[in-house]
CSV table of C-alpha atoms in Angstrom, one decimal:
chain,number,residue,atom,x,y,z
A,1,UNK,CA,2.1,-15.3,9.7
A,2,UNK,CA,-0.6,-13.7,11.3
A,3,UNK,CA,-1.5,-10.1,11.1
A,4,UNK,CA,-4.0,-8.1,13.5
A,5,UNK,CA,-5.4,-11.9,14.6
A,6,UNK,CA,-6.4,-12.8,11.3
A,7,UNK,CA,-3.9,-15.3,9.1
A,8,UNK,CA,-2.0,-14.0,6.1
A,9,UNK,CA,-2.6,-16.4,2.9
A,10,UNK,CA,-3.0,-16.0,-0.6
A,11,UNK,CA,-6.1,-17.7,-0.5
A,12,UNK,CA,-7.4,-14.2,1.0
A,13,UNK,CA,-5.4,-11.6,0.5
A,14,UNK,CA,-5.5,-8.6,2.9
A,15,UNK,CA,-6.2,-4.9,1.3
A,16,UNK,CA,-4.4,-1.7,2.1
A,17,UNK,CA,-6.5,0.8,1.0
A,18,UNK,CA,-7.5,4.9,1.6
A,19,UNK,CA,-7.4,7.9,0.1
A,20,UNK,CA,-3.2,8.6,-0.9
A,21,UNK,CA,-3.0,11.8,1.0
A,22,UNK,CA,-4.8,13.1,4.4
A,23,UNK,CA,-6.7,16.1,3.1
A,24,UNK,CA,-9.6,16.4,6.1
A,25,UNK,CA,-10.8,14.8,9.1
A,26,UNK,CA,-14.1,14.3,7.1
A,27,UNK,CA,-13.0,12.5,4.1
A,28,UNK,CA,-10.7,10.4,5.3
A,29,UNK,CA,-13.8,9.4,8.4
A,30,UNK,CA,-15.9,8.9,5.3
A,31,UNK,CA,-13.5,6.5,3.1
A,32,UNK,CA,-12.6,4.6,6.2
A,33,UNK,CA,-16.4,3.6,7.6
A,34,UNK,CA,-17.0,2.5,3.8
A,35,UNK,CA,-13.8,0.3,3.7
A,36,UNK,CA,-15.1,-1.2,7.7
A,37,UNK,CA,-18.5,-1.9,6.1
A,38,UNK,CA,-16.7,-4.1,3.2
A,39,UNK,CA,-14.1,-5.6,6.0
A,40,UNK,CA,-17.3,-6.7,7.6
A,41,UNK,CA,-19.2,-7.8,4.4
A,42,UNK,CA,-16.6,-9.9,2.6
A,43,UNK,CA,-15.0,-11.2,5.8
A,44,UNK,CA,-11.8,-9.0,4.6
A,45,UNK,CA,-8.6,-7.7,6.7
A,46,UNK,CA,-8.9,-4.0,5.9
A,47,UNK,CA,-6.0,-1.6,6.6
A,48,UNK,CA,-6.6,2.2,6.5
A,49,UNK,CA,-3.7,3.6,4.4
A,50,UNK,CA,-3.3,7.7,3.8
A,51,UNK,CA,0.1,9.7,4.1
A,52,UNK,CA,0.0,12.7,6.7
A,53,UNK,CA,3.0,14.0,4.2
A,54,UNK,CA,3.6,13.4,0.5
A,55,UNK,CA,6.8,14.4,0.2
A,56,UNK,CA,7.5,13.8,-3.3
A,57,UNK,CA,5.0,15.6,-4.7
A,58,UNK,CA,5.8,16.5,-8.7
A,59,UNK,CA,5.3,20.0,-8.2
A,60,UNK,CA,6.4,21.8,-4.5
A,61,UNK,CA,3.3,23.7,-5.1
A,62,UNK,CA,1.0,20.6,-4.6
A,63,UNK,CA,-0.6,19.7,-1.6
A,64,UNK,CA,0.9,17.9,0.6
A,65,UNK,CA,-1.2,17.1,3.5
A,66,UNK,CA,-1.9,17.8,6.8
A,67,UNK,CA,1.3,17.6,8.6
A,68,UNK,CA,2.5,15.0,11.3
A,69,UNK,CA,1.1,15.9,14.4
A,70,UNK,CA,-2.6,16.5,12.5
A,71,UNK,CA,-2.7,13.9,10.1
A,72,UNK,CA,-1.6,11.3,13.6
A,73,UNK,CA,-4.8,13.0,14.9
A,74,UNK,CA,-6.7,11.9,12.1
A,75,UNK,CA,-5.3,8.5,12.1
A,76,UNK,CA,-5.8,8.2,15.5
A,77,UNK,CA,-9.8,9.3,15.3
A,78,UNK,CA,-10.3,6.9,12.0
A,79,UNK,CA,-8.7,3.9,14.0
A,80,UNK,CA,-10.8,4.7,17.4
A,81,UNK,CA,-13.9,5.5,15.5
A,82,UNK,CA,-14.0,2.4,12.7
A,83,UNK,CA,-11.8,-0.4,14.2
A,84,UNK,CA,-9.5,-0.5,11.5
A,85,UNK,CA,-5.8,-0.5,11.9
A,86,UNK,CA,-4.1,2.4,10.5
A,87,UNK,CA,-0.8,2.8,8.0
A,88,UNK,CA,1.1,5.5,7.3
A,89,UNK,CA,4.1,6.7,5.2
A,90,UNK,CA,7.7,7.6,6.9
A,91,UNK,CA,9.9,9.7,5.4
A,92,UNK,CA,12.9,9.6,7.5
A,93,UNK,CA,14.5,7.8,10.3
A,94,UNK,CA,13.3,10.6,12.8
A,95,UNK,CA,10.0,10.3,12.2
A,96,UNK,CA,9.6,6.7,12.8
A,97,UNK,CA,9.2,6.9,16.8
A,98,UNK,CA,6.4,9.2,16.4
A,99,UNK,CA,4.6,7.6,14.0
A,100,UNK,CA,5.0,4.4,15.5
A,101,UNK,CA,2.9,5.7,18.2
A,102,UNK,CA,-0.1,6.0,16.5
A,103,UNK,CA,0.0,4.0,13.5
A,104,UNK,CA,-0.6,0.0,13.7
A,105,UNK,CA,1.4,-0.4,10.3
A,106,UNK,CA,4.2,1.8,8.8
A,107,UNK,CA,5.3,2.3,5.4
A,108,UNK,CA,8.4,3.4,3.4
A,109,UNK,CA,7.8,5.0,0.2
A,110,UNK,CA,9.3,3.7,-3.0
A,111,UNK,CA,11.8,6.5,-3.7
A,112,UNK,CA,13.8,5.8,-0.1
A,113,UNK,CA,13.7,1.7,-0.2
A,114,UNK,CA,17.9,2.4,-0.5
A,115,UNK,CA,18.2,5.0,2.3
A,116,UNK,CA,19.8,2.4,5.1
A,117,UNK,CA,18.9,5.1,8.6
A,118,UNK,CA,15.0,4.5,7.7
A,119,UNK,CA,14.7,1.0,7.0
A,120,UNK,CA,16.9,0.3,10.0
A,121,UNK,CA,14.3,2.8,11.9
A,122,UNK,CA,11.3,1.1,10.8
A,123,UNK,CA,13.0,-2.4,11.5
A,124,UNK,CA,13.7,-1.4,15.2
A,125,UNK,CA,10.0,0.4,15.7
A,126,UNK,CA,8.2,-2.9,16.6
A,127,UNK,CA,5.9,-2.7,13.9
A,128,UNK,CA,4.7,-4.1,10.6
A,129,UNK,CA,6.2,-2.5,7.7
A,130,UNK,CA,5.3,-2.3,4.4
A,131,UNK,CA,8.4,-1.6,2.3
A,132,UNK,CA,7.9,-0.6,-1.1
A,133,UNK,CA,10.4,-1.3,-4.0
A,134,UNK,CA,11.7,1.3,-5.3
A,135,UNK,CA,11.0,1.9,-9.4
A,136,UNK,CA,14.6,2.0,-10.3
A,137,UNK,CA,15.5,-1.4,-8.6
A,138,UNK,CA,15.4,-5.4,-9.7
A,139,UNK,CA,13.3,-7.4,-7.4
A,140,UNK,CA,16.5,-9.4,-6.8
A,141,UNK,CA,17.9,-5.9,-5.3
A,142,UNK,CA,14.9,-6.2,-2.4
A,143,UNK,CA,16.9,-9.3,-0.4
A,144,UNK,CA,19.4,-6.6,1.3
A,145,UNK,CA,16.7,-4.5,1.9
A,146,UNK,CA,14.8,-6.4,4.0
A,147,UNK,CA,18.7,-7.9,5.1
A,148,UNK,CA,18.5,-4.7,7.2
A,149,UNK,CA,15.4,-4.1,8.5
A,150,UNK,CA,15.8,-8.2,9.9
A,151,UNK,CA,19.1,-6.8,11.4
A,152,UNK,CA,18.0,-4.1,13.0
A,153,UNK,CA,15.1,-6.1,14.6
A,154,UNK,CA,17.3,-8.4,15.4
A,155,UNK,CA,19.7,-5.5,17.5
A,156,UNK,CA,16.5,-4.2,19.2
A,157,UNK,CA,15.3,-7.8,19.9
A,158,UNK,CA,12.8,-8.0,18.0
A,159,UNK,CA,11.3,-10.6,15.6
A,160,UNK,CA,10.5,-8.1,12.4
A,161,UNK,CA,7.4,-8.2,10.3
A,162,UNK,CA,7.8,-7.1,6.9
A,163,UNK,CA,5.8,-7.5,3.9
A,164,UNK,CA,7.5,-6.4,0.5
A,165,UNK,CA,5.4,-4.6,-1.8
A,166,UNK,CA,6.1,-3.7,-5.7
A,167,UNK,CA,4.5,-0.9,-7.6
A,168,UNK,CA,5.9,-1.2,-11.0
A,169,UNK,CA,9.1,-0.2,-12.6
A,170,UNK,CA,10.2,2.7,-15.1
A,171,UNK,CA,9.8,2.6,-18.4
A,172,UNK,CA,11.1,5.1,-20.5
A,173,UNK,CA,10.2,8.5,-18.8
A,174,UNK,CA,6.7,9.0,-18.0
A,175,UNK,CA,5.2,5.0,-17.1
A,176,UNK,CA,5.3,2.1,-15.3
A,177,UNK,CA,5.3,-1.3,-16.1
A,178,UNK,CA,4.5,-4.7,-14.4
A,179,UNK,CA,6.9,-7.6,-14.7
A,180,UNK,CA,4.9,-10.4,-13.2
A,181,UNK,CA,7.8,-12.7,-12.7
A,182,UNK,CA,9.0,-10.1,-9.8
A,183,UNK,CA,6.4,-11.5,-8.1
A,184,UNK,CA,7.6,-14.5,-8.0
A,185,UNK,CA,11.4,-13.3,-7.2
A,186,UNK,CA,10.5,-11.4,-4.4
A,187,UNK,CA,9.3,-14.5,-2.2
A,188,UNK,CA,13.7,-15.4,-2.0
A,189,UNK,CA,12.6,-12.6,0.7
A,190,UNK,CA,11.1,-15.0,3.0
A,191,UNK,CA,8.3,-12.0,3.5
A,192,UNK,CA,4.6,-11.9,2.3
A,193,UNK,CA,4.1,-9.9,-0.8
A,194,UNK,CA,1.9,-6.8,-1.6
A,195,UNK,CA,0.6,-5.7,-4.7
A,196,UNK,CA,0.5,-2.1,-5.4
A,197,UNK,CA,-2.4,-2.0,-8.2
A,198,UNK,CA,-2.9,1.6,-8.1
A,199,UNK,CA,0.6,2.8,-8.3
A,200,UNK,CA,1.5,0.6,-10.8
A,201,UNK,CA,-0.7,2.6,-13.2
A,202,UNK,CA,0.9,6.0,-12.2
A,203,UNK,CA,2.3,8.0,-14.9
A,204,UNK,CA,4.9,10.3,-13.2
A,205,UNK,CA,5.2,13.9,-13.9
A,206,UNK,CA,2.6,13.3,-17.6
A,207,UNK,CA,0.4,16.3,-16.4
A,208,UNK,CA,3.3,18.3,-16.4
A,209,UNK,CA,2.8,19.4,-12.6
A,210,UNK,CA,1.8,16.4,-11.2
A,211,UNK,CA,1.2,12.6,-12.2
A,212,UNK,CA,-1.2,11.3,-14.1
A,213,UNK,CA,-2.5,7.7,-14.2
A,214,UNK,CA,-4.7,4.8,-16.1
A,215,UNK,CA,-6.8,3.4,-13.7
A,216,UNK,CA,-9.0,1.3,-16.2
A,217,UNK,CA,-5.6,-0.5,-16.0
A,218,UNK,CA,-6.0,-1.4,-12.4
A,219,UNK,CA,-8.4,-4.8,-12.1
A,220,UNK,CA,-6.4,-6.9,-14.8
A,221,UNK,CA,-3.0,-5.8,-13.2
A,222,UNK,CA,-4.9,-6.9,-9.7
A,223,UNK,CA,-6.8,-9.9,-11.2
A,224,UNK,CA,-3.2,-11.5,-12.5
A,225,UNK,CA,-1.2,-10.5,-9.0
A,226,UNK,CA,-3.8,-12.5,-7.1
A,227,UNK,CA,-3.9,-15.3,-9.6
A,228,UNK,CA,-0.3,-15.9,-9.0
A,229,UNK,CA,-0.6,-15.7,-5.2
A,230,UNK,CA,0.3,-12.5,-3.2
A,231,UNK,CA,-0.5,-12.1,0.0
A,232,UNK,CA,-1.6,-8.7,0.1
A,233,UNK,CA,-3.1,-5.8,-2.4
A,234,UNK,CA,-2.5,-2.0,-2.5
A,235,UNK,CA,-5.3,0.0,-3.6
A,236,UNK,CA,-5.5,3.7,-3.2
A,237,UNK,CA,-9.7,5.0,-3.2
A,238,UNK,CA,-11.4,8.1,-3.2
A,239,UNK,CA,-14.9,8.9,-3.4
A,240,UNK,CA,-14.6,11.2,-6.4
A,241,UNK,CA,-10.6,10.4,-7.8
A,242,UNK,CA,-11.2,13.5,-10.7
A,243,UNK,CA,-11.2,15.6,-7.3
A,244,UNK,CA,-8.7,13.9,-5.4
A,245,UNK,CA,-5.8,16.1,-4.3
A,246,UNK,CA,-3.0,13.5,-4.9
A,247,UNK,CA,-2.7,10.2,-7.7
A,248,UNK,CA,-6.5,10.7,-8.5
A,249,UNK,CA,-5.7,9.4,-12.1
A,250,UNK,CA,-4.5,5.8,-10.3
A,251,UNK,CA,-7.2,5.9,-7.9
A,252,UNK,CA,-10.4,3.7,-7.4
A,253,UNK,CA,-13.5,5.1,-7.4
A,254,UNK,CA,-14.4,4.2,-3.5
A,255,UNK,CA,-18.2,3.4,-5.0
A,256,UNK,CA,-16.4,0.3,-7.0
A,257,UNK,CA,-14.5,-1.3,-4.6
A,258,UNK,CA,-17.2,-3.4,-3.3
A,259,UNK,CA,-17.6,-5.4,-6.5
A,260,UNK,CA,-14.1,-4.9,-7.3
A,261,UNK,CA,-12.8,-6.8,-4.2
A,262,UNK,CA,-15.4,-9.8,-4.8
A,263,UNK,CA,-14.0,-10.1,-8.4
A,264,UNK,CA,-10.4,-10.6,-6.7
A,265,UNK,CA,-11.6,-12.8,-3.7
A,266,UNK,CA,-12.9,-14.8,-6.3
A,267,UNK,CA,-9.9,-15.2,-8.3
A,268,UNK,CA,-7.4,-15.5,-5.5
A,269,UNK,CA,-9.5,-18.8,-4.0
A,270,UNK,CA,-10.1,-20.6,-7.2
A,271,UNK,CA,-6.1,-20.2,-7.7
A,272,UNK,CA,-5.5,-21.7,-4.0
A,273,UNK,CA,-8.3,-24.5,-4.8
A,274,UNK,CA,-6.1,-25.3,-8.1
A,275,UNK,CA,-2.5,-25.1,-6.8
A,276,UNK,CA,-4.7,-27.5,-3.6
A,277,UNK,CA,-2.4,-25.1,-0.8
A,278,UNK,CA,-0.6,-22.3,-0.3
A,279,UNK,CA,2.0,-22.3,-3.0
A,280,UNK,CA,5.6,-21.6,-1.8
């Protein structure tokens, strides 16, 4: 598969990555030229990822972001202005032609990989999705999933590309947890996997009005995903996470990535030069 010109392989994994919520113009400019600089350093397939809305905020005081038609605006600017392609989050089925206008990859959050309208939506759009398994579900349960975003592209013509990402599963009631072998599952698919490093490491509702995190737990939870073989890795940065205005706790320092993503190169190509290809 190819994605954006460049070829999707284990071997060199692409990287979704931005701040998790639009909160200015500015910051999101900032974080974006940053990531471009790496794309261009490392030779790396960059995507721009940060939600206009975060609709599942812990606390409906929290901030949400910037709103649709404004945080499309910013999207819009960061992808003119840097060259990257953009990715944003859709919330319902209405949404989707909008956002399809503007952004060059869409996602679906975790919480709504079972609502059947949106992932039909985002099948039909014509663009890459990234769709997220949902905390509460097996690996086994994302084969229907993608079953109807195929089908829909299929009704609309279309040949769908879909990459399926997992962030963890609950555990008890405030944590995640990792089961490796779902990486492995989630290839009866047929679709390129994504690893969510950052939200894998999210600690719903343990600051009481919002979620906390452990991102010292983020590079070995990477460093094993790409060591088995994904295809792509999720990994929310901020330039100062203790000030972030969403999942700052789970966040990378954006000052760290740099030597963080050569670490993971790394891994990813000595596993490819063991396994002597692609593995299946």
């Amino acid at each position: 598969m190819m994605l954006f010109g460049r070829p999707v392989t284990r071997s060199r994994p692409f990287l979704i990555s931005g701040p998790c919520v639009i909160e200015s113009e500015a910051l999101c400019l900032r974080v974006a030229e940053h990531l471009r600089r790496l794309s261009d350093e490392l030779g790396l397939q960059i995507i721009f990822k940060a939600s206009f809305d975060k609709a599942n905020r812990t606390s409906g005081s929290s901030f949400r972001g910037l709103g649709m038609e404004q945080g499309l605006e910013v999207l819009a600017k960061v992808r003119a202005e840097t060259g990257l392609p953009v990715l944003t989050d859709v919330h319902s089925a209405e949404q989707v032609a909008r956002v399809a206008e503007v952004a060059d990859v869409l996602q679906t959050p975790a919480f709504l990989a079972r609502q059947t309208d949106l992932i039909a939506a985002v099948g039909a759009s014509g663009r890459p999705a990234n769709i997220k398994k949902a905390q509460f579900m097996a690996p086994e349960d994302m084969g229907a999933v993608i079953g109807k975003a195929n089908q829909a592209a299929s009704d609309a013509g279309l040949a769908g590309q879909f990459f399926v990402c997992e962030r963890g599963s609950s555990f008890g009631y405030r944590d995640l947890i990792v089961d490796m072998r779902s990486l492995v599952v989630l290839r009866e698919t047929g679709c390129p996997i994504v690893f969510d490093a950052t939200h894998s490491v999210q600690q719903p509702g343990a600051l009481g009005d919002r979620s906390g995190g452990r991102r010292e737990y983020v590079e070995p939870l990477a460093r094993a995903a790409v060591a088995i073989g994904v295809e792509g890795l999720f990994m929310e940065t901020h330039p100062n996470p203790d000030q972030a205005l969403s999942d700052g706790p789970n966040a990378v320092p954006l000052g760290q990535m740099g030597d963080l993503l050569k670490r993971l190169l790394a891994i990813a190509s000595c596993s490819h030069e063991q396994a002597g290809h692609d593995r299946p």
